PDB file of C-alpha atoms in Angstrom:
ATOM      1  CA  UNK A  67      14.309 -25.210  39.998  1.00 49.00           C
ATOM      2  CA  UNK A  68      17.950 -23.256  40.424  1.00 51.00           C
ATOM      3  CA  UNK A  69      21.091 -24.356  38.755  1.00 52.00           C
ATOM      4  CA  UNK A  70      24.521 -25.122  40.381  1.00 56.00           C
ATOM      5  CA  UNK A  71      27.160 -22.543  39.350  1.00 55.00           C
ATOM      6  CA  UNK A  72      28.678 -25.095  36.688  1.00 60.00           C
ATOM      7  CA  UNK A  73      24.522 -25.153  35.439  1.00 61.00           C
ATOM      8  CA  UNK A  74      24.571 -21.175  35.185  1.00 64.00           C
ATOM      9  CA  UNK A  75      27.786 -20.823  33.989  1.00 68.00           C
ATOM     10  CA  UNK A  76      27.327 -22.401  31.101  1.00 71.00           C
ATOM     11  CA  UNK A  77      24.161 -21.043  30.288  1.00 70.00           C
ATOM     12  CA  UNK A  78      25.464 -18.132  30.770  1.00 72.00           C
ATOM     13  CA  UNK A  79      28.567 -19.186  27.656  1.00 78.00           C
ATOM     14  CA  UNK A  80      25.439 -20.482  25.781  1.00 76.00           C
ATOM     15  CA  UNK A  81      23.542 -16.479  26.166  1.00 76.00           C
ATOM     16  CA  UNK A  82      26.423 -15.080  24.688  1.00 79.00           C
ATOM     17  CA  UNK A  83      26.634 -17.156  21.972  1.00 78.00           C
ATOM     18  CA  UNK A  84      22.848 -16.586  20.497  1.00 77.00           C
ATOM     19  CA  UNK A  85      23.017 -13.140  21.617  1.00 75.00           C
ATOM     20  CA  UNK A  86      26.155 -12.572  19.372  1.00 79.00           C
ATOM     21  CA  UNK A  87      26.683 -11.060  16.263  1.00 82.00           C
ATOM     22  CA  UNK A  88      27.912 -14.200  14.584  1.00 85.00           C
ATOM     23  CA  UNK A  89      25.055 -16.568  15.708  1.00 83.00           C
ATOM     24  CA  UNK A  90      22.404 -13.899  14.398  1.00 83.00           C
ATOM     25  CA  UNK A  91      24.345 -13.414  10.955  1.00 85.00           C
ATOM     26  CA  UNK A  92      24.626 -17.172  10.636  1.00 87.00           C
ATOM     27  CA  UNK A  93      21.165 -17.078  11.241  1.00 85.00           C
ATOM     28  CA  UNK A  94      20.008 -14.518   8.580  1.00 85.00           C
ATOM     29  CA  UNK A  95      21.798 -16.447   6.516  1.00 88.00           C
ATOM     30  CA  UNK A  96      20.729 -19.460   5.969  1.00 86.00           C
ATOM     31  CA  UNK A  97      16.899 -17.193   5.734  1.00 85.00           C
ATOM     32  CA  UNK A  98      17.761 -16.006   2.896  1.00 86.00           C
ATOM     33  CA  UNK A  99      19.622 -18.388   1.797  1.00 87.00           C
ATOM     34  CA  UNK A 100      16.199 -20.398   2.081  1.00 84.00           C
ATOM     35  CA  UNK A 101      15.048 -17.788  -0.044  1.00 83.00           C
ATOM     36  CA  UNK A 102      16.908 -18.013  -2.785  1.00 86.00           C
ATOM     37  CA  UNK A 103      15.843 -21.775  -2.658  1.00 84.00           C
ATOM     38  CA  UNK A 104      12.160 -21.394  -2.702  1.00 80.00           C
ATOM     39  CA  UNK A 105      12.917 -18.655  -4.662  1.00 83.00           C
ATOM     40  CA  UNK A 106      14.548 -21.533  -7.561  1.00 84.00           C
ATOM     41  CA  UNK A 107      11.797 -23.791  -7.218  1.00 79.00           C
ATOM     42  CA  UNK A 108       9.416 -22.163  -9.043  1.00 79.00           C
ATOM     43  CA  UNK A 109      11.619 -22.142 -11.960  1.00 83.00           C
ATOM     44  CA  UNK A 110      11.902 -25.715 -14.355  1.00 83.00           C
ATOM     45  CA  UNK A 111      15.874 -27.097 -13.298  1.00 81.00           C
ATOM     46  CA  UNK A 112      17.137 -30.530 -14.246  1.00 86.00           C
ATOM     47  CA  UNK A 113      17.019 -32.753 -12.066  1.00 85.00           C
ATOM     48  CA  UNK A 114      19.748 -32.842 -10.473  1.00 87.00           C
ATOM     49  CA  UNK A 115      19.628 -28.804  -9.650  1.00 84.00           C
ATOM     50  CA  UNK A 116      16.181 -30.667  -8.422  1.00 83.00           C
ATOM     51  CA  UNK A 117      17.331 -33.031  -5.803  1.00 86.00           C
ATOM     52  CA  UNK A 118      20.416 -30.217  -4.951  1.00 88.00           C
ATOM     53  CA  UNK A 119      17.781 -28.111  -4.229  1.00 84.00           C
ATOM     54  CA  UNK A 120      16.171 -30.469  -2.134  1.00 84.00           C
ATOM     55  CA  UNK A 121      19.060 -31.785   0.459  1.00 87.00           C
ATOM     56  CA  UNK A 122      19.149 -28.339   0.732  1.00 87.00           C
ATOM     57  CA  UNK A 123      15.647 -27.538   2.114  1.00 83.00           C
ATOM     58  CA  UNK A 124      16.012 -30.781   4.399  1.00 84.00           C
ATOM     59  CA  UNK A 125      19.752 -29.154   5.908  1.00 88.00           C
ATOM     60  CA  UNK A 126      17.869 -25.821   6.066  1.00 86.00           C
ATOM     61  CA  UNK A 127      14.668 -27.063   7.805  1.00 84.00           C
ATOM     62  CA  UNK A 128      17.360 -29.149  10.792  1.00 87.00           C
ATOM     63  CA  UNK A 129      19.255 -26.030  10.857  1.00 89.00           C
ATOM     64  CA  UNK A 130      16.310 -24.617  12.378  1.00 87.00           C
ATOM     65  CA  UNK A 131      15.062 -26.908  14.596  1.00 87.00           C
ATOM     66  CA  UNK A 132      17.929 -26.862  16.533  1.00 89.00           C
ATOM     67  CA  UNK A 133      17.818 -23.232  16.600  1.00 87.00           C
ATOM     68  CA  UNK A 134      15.051 -23.278  17.694  1.00 87.00           C
ATOM     69  CA  UNK A 135      15.416 -26.061  20.448  1.00 87.00           C
ATOM     70  CA  UNK A 136      19.506 -23.951  21.410  1.00 86.00           C
ATOM     71  CA  UNK A 137      16.710 -21.160  21.927  1.00 85.00           C
ATOM     72  CA  UNK A 138      13.971 -22.550  24.057  1.00 85.00           C
ATOM     73  CA  UNK A 139      16.843 -24.096  25.948  1.00 82.00           C
ATOM     74  CA  UNK A 140      18.284 -21.619  27.013  1.00 81.00           C
ATOM     75  CA  UNK A 141      16.106 -19.012  27.304  1.00 81.00           C
ATOM     76  CA  UNK A 142      15.391 -17.884  31.057  1.00 76.00           C
ATOM     77  CA  UNK A 143      12.029 -19.147  32.057  1.00 75.00           C
ATOM     78  CA  UNK A 144      11.140 -21.075  29.447  1.00 74.00           C
ATOM     79  CA  UNK A 145       7.770 -21.834  30.301  1.00 77.00           C
ATOM     80  CA  UNK A 146       7.281 -17.889  29.108  1.00 79.00           C
ATOM     81  CA  UNK A 147       8.927 -18.731  25.990  1.00 80.00           C
ATOM     82  CA  UNK A 148       5.739 -19.471  23.644  1.00 79.00           C
ATOM     83  CA  UNK A 149       4.632 -15.637  25.197  1.00 79.00           C
ATOM     84  CA  UNK A 150       6.602 -14.527  22.978  1.00 78.00           C
ATOM     85  CA  UNK A 151       4.595 -13.369  19.695  1.00 78.00           C
ATOM     86  CA  UNK A 152       8.594 -13.972  18.012  1.00 79.00           C
ATOM     87  CA  UNK A 153       9.242 -16.943  19.661  1.00 81.00           C
ATOM     88  CA  UNK A 154       5.804 -18.478  19.042  1.00 84.00           C
ATOM     89  CA  UNK A 155       6.054 -17.797  15.440  1.00 82.00           C
ATOM     90  CA  UNK A 156       9.441 -19.056  14.864  1.00 83.00           C
ATOM     91  CA  UNK A 157       7.850 -22.371  17.205  1.00 84.00           C
ATOM     92  CA  UNK A 158       5.159 -22.254  13.863  1.00 83.00           C
ATOM     93  CA  UNK A 159       6.963 -21.868  11.281  1.00 81.00           C
ATOM     94  CA  UNK A 160       9.834 -24.415  12.085  1.00 81.00           C
ATOM     95  CA  UNK A 161       6.535 -26.777  13.607  1.00 81.00           C
ATOM     96  CA  UNK A 162       4.835 -26.209   9.986  1.00 76.00           C
ATOM     97  CA  UNK A 163       8.372 -26.762   8.085  1.00 75.00           C
ATOM     98  CA  UNK A 164       9.088 -30.197   9.460  1.00 76.00           C
ATOM     99  CA  UNK A 165       5.104 -31.862   6.953  1.00 69.00           C
ATOM    100  CA  UNK A 166       6.655 -33.979   4.439  1.00 66.00           C
ATOM    101  CA  UNK A 167       6.244 -32.587   0.621  1.00 59.00           C
ATOM    102  CA  UNK A 168       5.769 -36.170  -0.829  1.00 60.00           C
ATOM    103  CA  UNK A 169       2.000 -35.934   1.075  1.00 55.00           C
ATOM    104  CA  UNK A 170       0.294 -34.635  -0.941  1.00 51.00           C
ATOM    105  CA  UNK A 171      -3.009 -33.955   1.658  1.00 55.00           C
ATOM    106  CA  UNK A 172      -0.322 -31.194   3.177  1.00 56.00           C
ATOM    107  CA  UNK A 173       1.956 -30.318   0.517  1.00 61.00           C
ATOM    108  CA  UNK A 174      -0.138 -26.713  -0.059  1.00 64.00           C
ATOM    109  CA  UNK A 175       0.311 -26.301   3.369  1.00 64.00           C
ATOM    110  CA  UNK A 176       4.456 -27.194   4.250  1.00 66.00           C
ATOM    111  CA  UNK A 177       4.885 -24.990   1.004  1.00 69.00           C
ATOM    112  CA  UNK A 178       3.327 -22.365   2.150  1.00 70.00           C
ATOM    113  CA  UNK A 179       4.882 -22.548   5.775  1.00 70.00           C
ATOM    114  CA  UNK A 180       8.374 -22.493   4.155  1.00 73.00           C
ATOM    115  CA  UNK A 181       7.520 -19.244   2.023  1.00 76.00           C
ATOM    116  CA  UNK A 182       6.535 -17.928   5.721  1.00 76.00           C
ATOM    117  CA  UNK A 183      10.319 -19.159   6.485  1.00 76.00           C
ATOM    118  CA  UNK A 184      10.959 -15.962   4.715  1.00 78.00           C
ATOM    119  CA  UNK A 185       9.435 -13.426   7.669  1.00 77.00           C
ATOM    120  CA  UNK A 186      11.875 -15.424   9.896  1.00 79.00           C
ATOM    121  CA  UNK A 187      14.190 -12.767   9.599  1.00 79.00           C
ATOM    122  CA  UNK A 188      11.516  -9.797  10.580  1.00 78.00           C
ATOM    123  CA  UNK A 189      12.049 -12.046  14.081  1.00 76.00           C
ATOM    124  CA  UNK A 190      15.816 -12.118  13.918  1.00 79.00           C
ATOM    125  CA  UNK A 191      16.342  -8.748  13.209  1.00 79.00           C
ATOM    126  CA  UNK A 192      16.318  -6.012  16.118  1.00 78.00           C
ATOM    127  CA  UNK A 193      14.562  -2.623  13.511  1.00 80.00           C
ATOM    128  CA  UNK A 194      12.402  -4.579  11.654  1.00 82.00           C
ATOM    129  CA  UNK A 195      10.924  -6.032  14.656  1.00 81.00           C
ATOM    130  CA  UNK A 196      10.885  -2.637  15.607  1.00 82.00           C
ATOM    131  CA  UNK A 197       9.017  -1.115  13.105  1.00 83.00           C
ATOM    132  CA  UNK A 198       6.485  -4.279  12.634  1.00 83.00           C
ATOM    133  CA  UNK A 199       5.825  -3.735  16.848  1.00 82.00           C
ATOM    134  CA  UNK A 200       5.538  -0.177  16.118  1.00 83.00           C
ATOM    135  CA  UNK A 201       2.939  -0.811  12.948  1.00 84.00           C
ATOM    136  CA  UNK A 202       0.722  -3.219  14.943  1.00 83.00           C
ATOM    137  CA  UNK A 203       0.099  -0.557  17.526  1.00 84.00           C
ATOM    138  CA  UNK A 204       0.085   2.158  15.890  1.00 86.00           C
ATOM    139  CA  UNK A 205      -3.015  -0.174  13.946  1.00 85.00           C
ATOM    140  CA  UNK A 206      -6.334   0.817  16.103  1.00 85.00           C
ATOM    141  CA  UNK A 207      -5.435   4.831  16.302  1.00 84.00           C
ATOM    142  CA  UNK A 208      -4.705   3.409  12.304  1.00 86.00           C
ATOM    143  CA  UNK A 209      -8.319   2.593  12.396  1.00 86.00           C
ATOM    144  CA  UNK A 210     -10.468   5.630  13.083  1.00 88.00           C
ATOM    145  CA  UNK A 211      -8.956   7.370  10.178  1.00 88.00           C
ATOM    146  CA  UNK A 212      -9.456   4.300   8.025  1.00 88.00           C
ATOM    147  CA  UNK A 213     -12.845   4.789   9.578  1.00 91.00           C
ATOM    148  CA  UNK A 214     -13.242   8.134   9.103  1.00 90.00           C
ATOM    149  CA  UNK A 215     -12.114   7.890   5.773  1.00 90.00           C
ATOM    150  CA  UNK A 216     -14.611   5.200   3.669  1.00 92.00           C
ATOM    151  CA  UNK A 217     -17.098   7.431   5.292  1.00 93.00           C
ATOM    152  CA  UNK A 218     -15.655  10.102   2.650  1.00 93.00           C
ATOM    153  CA  UNK A 219     -15.289   8.367   0.206  1.00 93.00           C
ATOM    154  CA  UNK A 220     -19.166   6.958   0.749  1.00 94.00           C
ATOM    155  CA  UNK A 221     -20.359  10.008   0.937  1.00 94.00           C
ATOM    156  CA  UNK A 222     -18.601  10.535  -2.845  1.00 94.00           C
ATOM    157  CA  UNK A 223     -19.042   7.785  -3.722  1.00 94.00           C
ATOM    158  CA  UNK A 224     -22.627   8.379  -3.466  1.00 94.00           C
ATOM    159  CA  UNK A 225     -22.734  11.649  -5.688  1.00 93.00           C
ATOM    160  CA  UNK A 226     -21.059  10.078  -7.777  1.00 93.00           C
ATOM    161  CA  UNK A 227     -23.608   8.183  -8.360  1.00 92.00           C
ATOM    162  CA  UNK A 228     -26.268  10.612  -8.693  1.00 91.00           C
ATOM    163  CA  UNK A 229     -24.792  13.122 -10.567  1.00 91.00           C
ATOM    164  CA  UNK A 230     -22.432  10.714 -13.378  1.00 92.00           C
ATOM    165  CA  UNK A 231     -24.654   7.505 -14.287  1.00 91.00           C
ATOM    166  CA  UNK A 232     -26.049   8.833 -17.168  1.00 89.00           C
ATOM    167  CA  UNK A 233     -21.816   9.948 -18.076  1.00 91.00           C
ATOM    168  CA  UNK A 234     -20.480   6.557 -17.912  1.00 90.00           C
ATOM    169  CA  UNK A 235     -23.039   4.322 -16.145  1.00 90.00           C
ATOM    170  CA  UNK A 236     -19.360   1.705 -15.871  1.00 91.00           C
ATOM    171  CA  UNK A 237     -17.332   3.634 -13.725  1.00 91.00           C
ATOM    172  CA  UNK A 238     -20.877   5.622 -11.195  1.00 93.00           C
ATOM    173  CA  UNK A 239     -23.972   2.900 -11.863  1.00 89.00           C
ATOM    174  CA  UNK A 240     -23.787   2.599  -8.016  1.00 90.00           C
ATOM    175  CA  UNK A 241     -22.404   2.926  -4.725  1.00 92.00           C
ATOM    176  CA  UNK A 242     -19.856   0.427  -4.926  1.00 92.00           C
ATOM    177  CA  UNK A 243     -18.628   0.814  -8.233  1.00 93.00           C
ATOM    178  CA  UNK A 244     -18.072   4.761  -7.087  1.00 93.00           C
ATOM    179  CA  UNK A 245     -15.902   3.689  -4.877  1.00 93.00           C
ATOM    180  CA  UNK A 246     -13.503   1.688  -6.454  1.00 93.00           C
ATOM    181  CA  UNK A 247     -13.979   4.465  -8.906  1.00 93.00           C
ATOM    182  CA  UNK A 248     -12.678   6.757  -6.445  1.00 93.00           C
ATOM    183  CA  UNK A 249     -10.504   4.802  -5.112  1.00 92.00           C
ATOM    184  CA  UNK A 250      -8.718   5.089  -9.125  1.00 91.00           C
ATOM    185  CA  UNK A 251      -8.749   8.385  -8.389  1.00 92.00           C
ATOM    186  CA  UNK A 252      -7.591   8.257  -5.238  1.00 90.00           C
ATOM    187  CA  UNK A 253      -4.335   6.241  -6.086  1.00 88.00           C
ATOM    188  CA  UNK A 254      -3.652   8.938  -9.071  1.00 87.00           C
ATOM    189  CA  UNK A 255      -4.201   5.715 -12.071  1.00 85.00           C
ATOM    190  CA  UNK A 256      -4.970   8.587 -15.151  1.00 86.00           C
ATOM    191  CA  UNK A 257      -7.454  10.200 -12.834  1.00 89.00           C
ATOM    192  CA  UNK A 258      -7.709  12.888 -15.221  1.00 90.00           C
ATOM    193  CA  UNK A 259      -9.501  10.796 -18.016  1.00 91.00           C
ATOM    194  CA  UNK A 260     -12.462  10.381 -15.157  1.00 91.00           C
ATOM    195  CA  UNK A 261     -12.366  14.031 -15.108  1.00 93.00           C
ATOM    196  CA  UNK A 262     -11.952  15.376 -18.138  1.00 93.00           C
ATOM    197  CA  UNK A 263     -15.493  13.047 -19.052  1.00 92.00           C
ATOM    198  CA  UNK A 264     -17.574  14.382 -16.870  1.00 92.00           C
ATOM    199  CA  UNK A 265     -16.731  18.321 -17.454  1.00 92.00           C
ATOM    200  CA  UNK A 266     -18.045  18.051 -20.683  1.00 91.00           C
ATOM    201  CA  UNK A 267     -21.267  17.697 -18.988  1.00 91.00           C
ATOM    202  CA  UNK A 268     -20.447  19.250 -15.719  1.00 91.00           C
ATOM    203  CA  UNK A 269     -17.922  22.030 -16.345  1.00 91.00           C
ATOM    204  CA  UNK A 270     -17.120  22.596 -12.198  1.00 92.00           C
ATOM    205  CA  UNK A 271     -17.489  19.510 -12.021  1.00 91.00           C
ATOM    206  CA  UNK A 272     -13.413  19.302 -11.349  1.00 92.00           C
ATOM    207  CA  UNK A 273     -13.521  21.171  -7.724  1.00 94.00           C
ATOM    208  CA  UNK A 274     -15.855  17.188  -6.602  1.00 94.00           C
ATOM    209  CA  UNK A 275     -12.631  14.988  -7.818  1.00 94.00           C
ATOM    210  CA  UNK A 276      -9.932  18.329  -6.752  1.00 93.00           C
ATOM    211  CA  UNK A 277     -11.505  17.822  -3.115  1.00 93.00           C
ATOM    212  CA  UNK A 278     -11.668  14.672  -3.183  1.00 94.00           C
ATOM    213  CA  UNK A 279      -7.697  14.074  -3.806  1.00 92.00           C
ATOM    214  CA  UNK A 280      -7.255  17.070  -1.207  1.00 91.00           C
ATOM    215  CA  UNK A 281      -8.593  14.916   1.241  1.00 90.00           C
ATOM    216  CA  UNK A 282      -7.505  11.788   0.623  1.00 87.00           C
ATOM    217  CA  UNK A 283      -4.144  11.871  -1.034  1.00 83.00           C
ATOM    218  CA  UNK A 284      -3.113  14.495   1.679  1.00 85.00           C
ATOM    219  CA  UNK A 285      -4.670  15.088   4.575  1.00 87.00           C
ATOM    220  CA  UNK A 286      -5.626  11.124   5.578  1.00 86.00           C
ATOM    221  CA  UNK A 287      -2.630   9.961   3.781  1.00 84.00           C
ATOM    222  CA  UNK A 288      -0.241  13.239   6.544  1.00 87.00           C
ATOM    223  CA  UNK A 289      -2.298  12.099   9.651  1.00 88.00           C
ATOM    224  CA  UNK A 290      -1.510   8.220   9.030  1.00 86.00           C
ATOM    225  CA  UNK A 291       1.708   9.108   8.465  1.00 86.00           C
ATOM    226  CA  UNK A 292       1.865  11.287  11.487  1.00 87.00           C
ATOM    227  CA  UNK A 293       0.504   8.109  14.142  1.00 87.00           C
ATOM    228  CA  UNK A 294       3.246   5.910  12.717  1.00 86.00           C
ATOM    229  CA  UNK A 295       5.589   8.123  13.372  1.00 86.00           C
ATOM    230  CA  UNK A 296       4.020   9.237  17.056  1.00 87.00           C
ATOM    231  CA  UNK A 297       3.725   5.845  17.649  1.00 85.00           C
ATOM    232  CA  UNK A 298       7.316   5.045  16.560  1.00 83.00           C
ATOM    233  CA  UNK A 299       9.114   7.569  18.440  1.00 86.00           C
ATOM    234  CA  UNK A 300       6.783   6.320  21.614  1.00 84.00           C
ATOM    235  CA  UNK A 301       8.143   3.028  20.991  1.00 80.00           C
ATOM    236  CA  UNK A 302      11.596   4.560  20.623  1.00 82.00           C
ATOM    237  CA  UNK A 303      11.866   6.050  24.237  1.00 83.00           C
ATOM    238  CA  UNK A 304      10.619   3.201  26.169  1.00 80.00           C
ATOM    239  CA  UNK A 305      13.174   1.241  23.740  1.00 76.00           C
ATOM    240  CA  UNK A 306      16.388   3.902  25.111  1.00 79.00           C
ATOM    241  CA  UNK A 307      14.301   3.522  28.873  1.00 81.00           C
ATOM    242  CA  UNK A 308      14.187  -0.008  28.682  1.00 77.00           C
ATOM    243  CA  UNK A 309      18.297  -0.543  27.841  1.00 76.00           C
ATOM    244  CA  UNK A 310      18.807   1.846  29.802  1.00 80.00           C
ATOM    245  CA  UNK A 311      17.216   0.376  32.586  1.00 78.00           C
ATOM    246  CA  UNK A 312      19.250  -3.123  31.454  1.00 76.00           C
ATOM    247  CA  UNK A 313      22.703  -1.369  31.737  1.00 76.00           C
ATOM    248  CA  UNK A 314      22.280  -0.344  35.408  1.00 81.00           C
ATOM    249  CA  UNK A 315      21.414  -3.555  36.588  1.00 74.00           C
ATOM    250  CA  UNK A 316      24.218  -5.228  35.047  1.00 73.00           C
ATOM    251  CA  UNK A 317      26.901  -2.358  36.237  1.00 81.00           C
ATOM    252  CA  UNK A 318      24.467  -2.809  39.261  1.00 77.00           C
ATOM    253  CA  UNK A 319      25.247  -6.637  38.963  1.00 76.00           C
ATOM    254  CA  UNK A 320      28.788  -6.299  38.284  1.00 76.00           C
ATOM    255  CA  UNK A 321      29.055  -4.067  41.268  1.00 80.00           C
ATOM    256  CA  UNK A 322      27.722  -6.897  43.704  1.00 77.00           C
ATOM    257  CA  UNK A 323      30.095  -9.184  42.033  1.00 74.00           C
ATOM    258  CA  UNK A 324      33.057  -7.525  42.052  1.00 77.00           C
ATOM    259  CA  UNK A 325      32.179  -6.563  46.115  1.00 79.00           C
ATOM    260  CA  UNK A 326      31.100 -10.032  47.040  1.00 77.00           C
ATOM    261  CA  UNK A 327      35.364 -11.164  45.035  1.00 76.00           C
ATOM    262  CA  UNK A 328      36.971  -7.889  47.645  1.00 79.00           C
ATOM    263  CA  UNK A 329      34.711  -9.371  50.960  1.00 77.00           C
ATOM    264  CA  UNK A 330      36.376 -12.633  49.421  1.00 73.00           C
ATOM    265  CA  UNK A 331      39.637 -11.358  48.900  1.00 75.00           C
ATOM    266  CA  UNK A 332      39.543  -9.814  53.077  1.00 76.00           C
ATOM    267  CA  UNK A 333      38.727 -12.560  54.439  1.00 74.00           C
ATOM    268  CA  UNK A 334      41.429 -14.969  52.916  1.00 73.00           C
ATOM    269  CA  UNK A 335      43.401 -12.163  53.457  1.00 72.00           C
ATOM    270  CA  UNK A 336      41.940 -12.024  57.843  1.00 71.00           C
ATOM    271  CA  UNK A 337      43.059 -15.373  57.877  1.00 70.00           C
ATOM    272  CA  UNK A 338      46.566 -15.496  56.481  1.00 65.00           C
ATOM    273  CA  UNK A 339      47.750 -12.092  58.847  1.00 57.00           C
ATOM    274  CA  UNK A 340      48.605 -13.757  62.426  1.00 58.00           C
ATOM    275  CA  UNK A 341      45.539 -12.568  64.928  1.00 54.00           C
ATOM    276  CA  UNK A 342      46.898 -10.822  68.501  1.00 56.00           C
ATOM    277  CA  UNK A 343      47.122 -14.208  70.195  1.00 52.00           C
ATOM    278  CA  UNK A 344      48.658 -15.315  67.811  1.00 54.00           C
ATOM    279  CA  UNK A 345      52.013 -12.795  68.305  1.00 52.00           C
ATOM    280  CA  UNK A 346      51.792 -13.598  72.441  1.00 54.00           C
ATOM    281  CA  UNK A 347      51.716 -16.914  71.583  1.00 51.00           C
ATOM    282  CA  UNK A 348      54.800 -16.348  69.411  1.00 52.00           C
ATOM    283  CA  UNK A 349      55.935 -14.058  72.309  1.00 55.00           C
ATOM    284  CA  UNK A 350      55.870 -16.636  75.438  1.00 56.00           C
ATOM    285  CA  UNK A 351      58.207 -19.466  72.829  1.00 52.00           C
TER     286      UNK A 351
END
């Protein structure tokens, strides 16, 4: 439904407050305070401190509830508010935080959602949202690289199980155990001990480890990094283009407002200036 001019003016002021740095800094501060409160509850504290933390937790929950209601009130298209993934996440976390912790059946869920309140820092800070969105968009392409890496792991694990089982059955007993051993090798966790053990029987087995490390730790890792950087670059370009388009829209809207004001002034001046008929009437008098 269309709003009146006064309502639109009030909503405009509220939207400026919601997007202001003071409001965003306040929300970030409360989120950090919530994280510190959650961490403090994991220690053995005096009863007075525990009561203070409980009161602080309730106050933070009320603040987040009022904040999400305020954001919903100033959102332009309220029907699409929950269609935004970050708004949906914030709403679920805030509503879930309302679960009373004295309810034994839902205490675990309530505490878990209170821990997730720390993740709201991602939805509040635009730079963090940009990183998460880029990572999510890179996952499909990273999935193919992960599939290829799994194939390489499986091939090397099968080879290692065939050749090295007699040397150390705990590390190479079957394909699954061999894949865990190769994961240890890929993360460079004492991998030389594994290599030197097999080299006592197969001196040339160092080629097995070197080629595996070259493929996994260098080739596939760099491919993953390349995909993420490419997606982030595309997201940055799209973000800059969207900002430029928004700036053009804002400039066009401001020019329209200035034009309307000029037209209003022109009409007001024309109504006050005497016309030809008024001059002739004055001459006749």
